[in-house]
PDB file of C-alpha atoms in Angstrom:
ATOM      1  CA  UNK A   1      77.505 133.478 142.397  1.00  0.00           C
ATOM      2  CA  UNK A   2      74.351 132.229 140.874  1.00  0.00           C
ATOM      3  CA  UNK A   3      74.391 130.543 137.166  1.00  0.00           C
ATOM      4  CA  UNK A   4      71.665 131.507 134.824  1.00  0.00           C
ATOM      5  CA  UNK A   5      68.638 129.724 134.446  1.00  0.00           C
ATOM      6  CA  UNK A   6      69.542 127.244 131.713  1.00  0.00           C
ATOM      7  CA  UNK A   7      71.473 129.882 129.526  1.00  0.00           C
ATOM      8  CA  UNK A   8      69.067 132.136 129.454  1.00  0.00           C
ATOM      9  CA  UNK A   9      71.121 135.149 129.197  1.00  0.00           C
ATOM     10  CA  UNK A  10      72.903 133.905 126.368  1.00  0.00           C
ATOM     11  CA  UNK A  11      69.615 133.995 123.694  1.00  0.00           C
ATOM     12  CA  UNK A  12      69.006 136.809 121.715  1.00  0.00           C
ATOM     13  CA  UNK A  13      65.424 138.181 121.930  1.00  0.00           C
ATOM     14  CA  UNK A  14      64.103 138.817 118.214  1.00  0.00           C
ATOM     15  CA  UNK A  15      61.030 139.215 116.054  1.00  0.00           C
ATOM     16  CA  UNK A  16      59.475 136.106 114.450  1.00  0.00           C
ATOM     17  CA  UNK A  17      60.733 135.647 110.863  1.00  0.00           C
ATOM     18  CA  UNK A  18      58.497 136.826 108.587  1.00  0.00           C
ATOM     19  CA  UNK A  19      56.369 134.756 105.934  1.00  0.00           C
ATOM     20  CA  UNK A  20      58.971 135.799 103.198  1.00  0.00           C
ATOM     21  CA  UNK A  21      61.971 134.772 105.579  1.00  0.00           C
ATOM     22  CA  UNK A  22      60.062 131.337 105.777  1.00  0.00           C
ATOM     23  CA  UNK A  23      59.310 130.650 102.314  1.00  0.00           C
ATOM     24  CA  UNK A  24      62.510 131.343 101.146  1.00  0.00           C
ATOM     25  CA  UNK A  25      63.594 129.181 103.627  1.00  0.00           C
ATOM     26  CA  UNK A  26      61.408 125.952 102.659  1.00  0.00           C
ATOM     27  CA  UNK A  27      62.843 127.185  98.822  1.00  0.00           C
ATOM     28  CA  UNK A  28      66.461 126.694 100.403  1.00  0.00           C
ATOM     29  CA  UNK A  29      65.558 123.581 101.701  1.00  0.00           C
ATOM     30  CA  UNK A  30      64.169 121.890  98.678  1.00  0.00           C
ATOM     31  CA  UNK A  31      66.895 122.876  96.418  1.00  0.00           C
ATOM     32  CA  UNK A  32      69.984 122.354  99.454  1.00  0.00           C
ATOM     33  CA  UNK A  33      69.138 119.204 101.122  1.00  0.00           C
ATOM     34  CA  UNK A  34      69.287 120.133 105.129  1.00  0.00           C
ATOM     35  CA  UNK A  35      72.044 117.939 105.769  1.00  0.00           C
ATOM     36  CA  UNK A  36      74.323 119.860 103.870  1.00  0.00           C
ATOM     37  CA  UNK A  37      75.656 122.632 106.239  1.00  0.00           C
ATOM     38  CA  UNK A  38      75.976 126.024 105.946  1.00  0.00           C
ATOM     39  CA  UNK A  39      79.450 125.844 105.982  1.00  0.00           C
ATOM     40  CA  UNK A  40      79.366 124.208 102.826  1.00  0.00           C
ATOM     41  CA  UNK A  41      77.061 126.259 101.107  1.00  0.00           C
ATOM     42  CA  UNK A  42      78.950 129.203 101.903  1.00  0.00           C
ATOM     43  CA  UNK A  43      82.579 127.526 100.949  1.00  0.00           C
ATOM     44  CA  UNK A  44      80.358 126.992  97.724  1.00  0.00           C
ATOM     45  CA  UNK A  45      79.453 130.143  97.060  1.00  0.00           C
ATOM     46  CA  UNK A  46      82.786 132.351  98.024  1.00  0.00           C
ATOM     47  CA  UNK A  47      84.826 130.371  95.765  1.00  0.00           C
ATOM     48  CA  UNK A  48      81.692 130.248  92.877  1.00  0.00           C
ATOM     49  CA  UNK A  49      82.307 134.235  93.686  1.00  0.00           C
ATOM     50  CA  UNK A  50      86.277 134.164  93.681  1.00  0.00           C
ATOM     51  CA  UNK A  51      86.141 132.304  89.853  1.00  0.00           C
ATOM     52  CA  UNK A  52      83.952 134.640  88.906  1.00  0.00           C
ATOM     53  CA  UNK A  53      86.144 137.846  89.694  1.00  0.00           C
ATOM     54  CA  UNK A  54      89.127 135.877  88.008  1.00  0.00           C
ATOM     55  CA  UNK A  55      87.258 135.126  84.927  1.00  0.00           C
ATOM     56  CA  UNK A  56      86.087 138.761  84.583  1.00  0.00           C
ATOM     57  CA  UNK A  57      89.245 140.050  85.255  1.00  0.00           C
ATOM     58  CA  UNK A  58      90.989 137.975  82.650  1.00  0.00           C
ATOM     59  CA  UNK A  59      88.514 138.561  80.257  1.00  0.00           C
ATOM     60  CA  UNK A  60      88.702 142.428  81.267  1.00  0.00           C
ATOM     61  CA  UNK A  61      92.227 141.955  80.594  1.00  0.00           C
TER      62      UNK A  61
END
């Protein structure tokens, strides 16, 4: 049995990101410092989503 050549196998062969992708990114970046994960951004975000659908549906109500 042979092991791949420094995980090798493992990466995921893709285009470069575009100029958009990177903008948006350096955007990100300025306004989410980089030490705050993703994680934590997302956490942010699903439960900024989850208090939204509560509010509308008591105000619906």
């Amino acid at each position: 049995m042979t092991q791949p050549e420094s995980g090798s196998e493992d990466l995921i062969e893709s285009d470069a990101p575009s100029s958009a992708t990177t903008t948006l990114r350096r955007r990100l970046e300025r306004v989410v410092p980089p030490m705050v994960s993703r994680k934590v951004v997302g956490g942010i975000a699903a439960a900024a989503l989850v208090l939204g659908l509560v509010i509308g549906f008591l105000v619906d109500t």
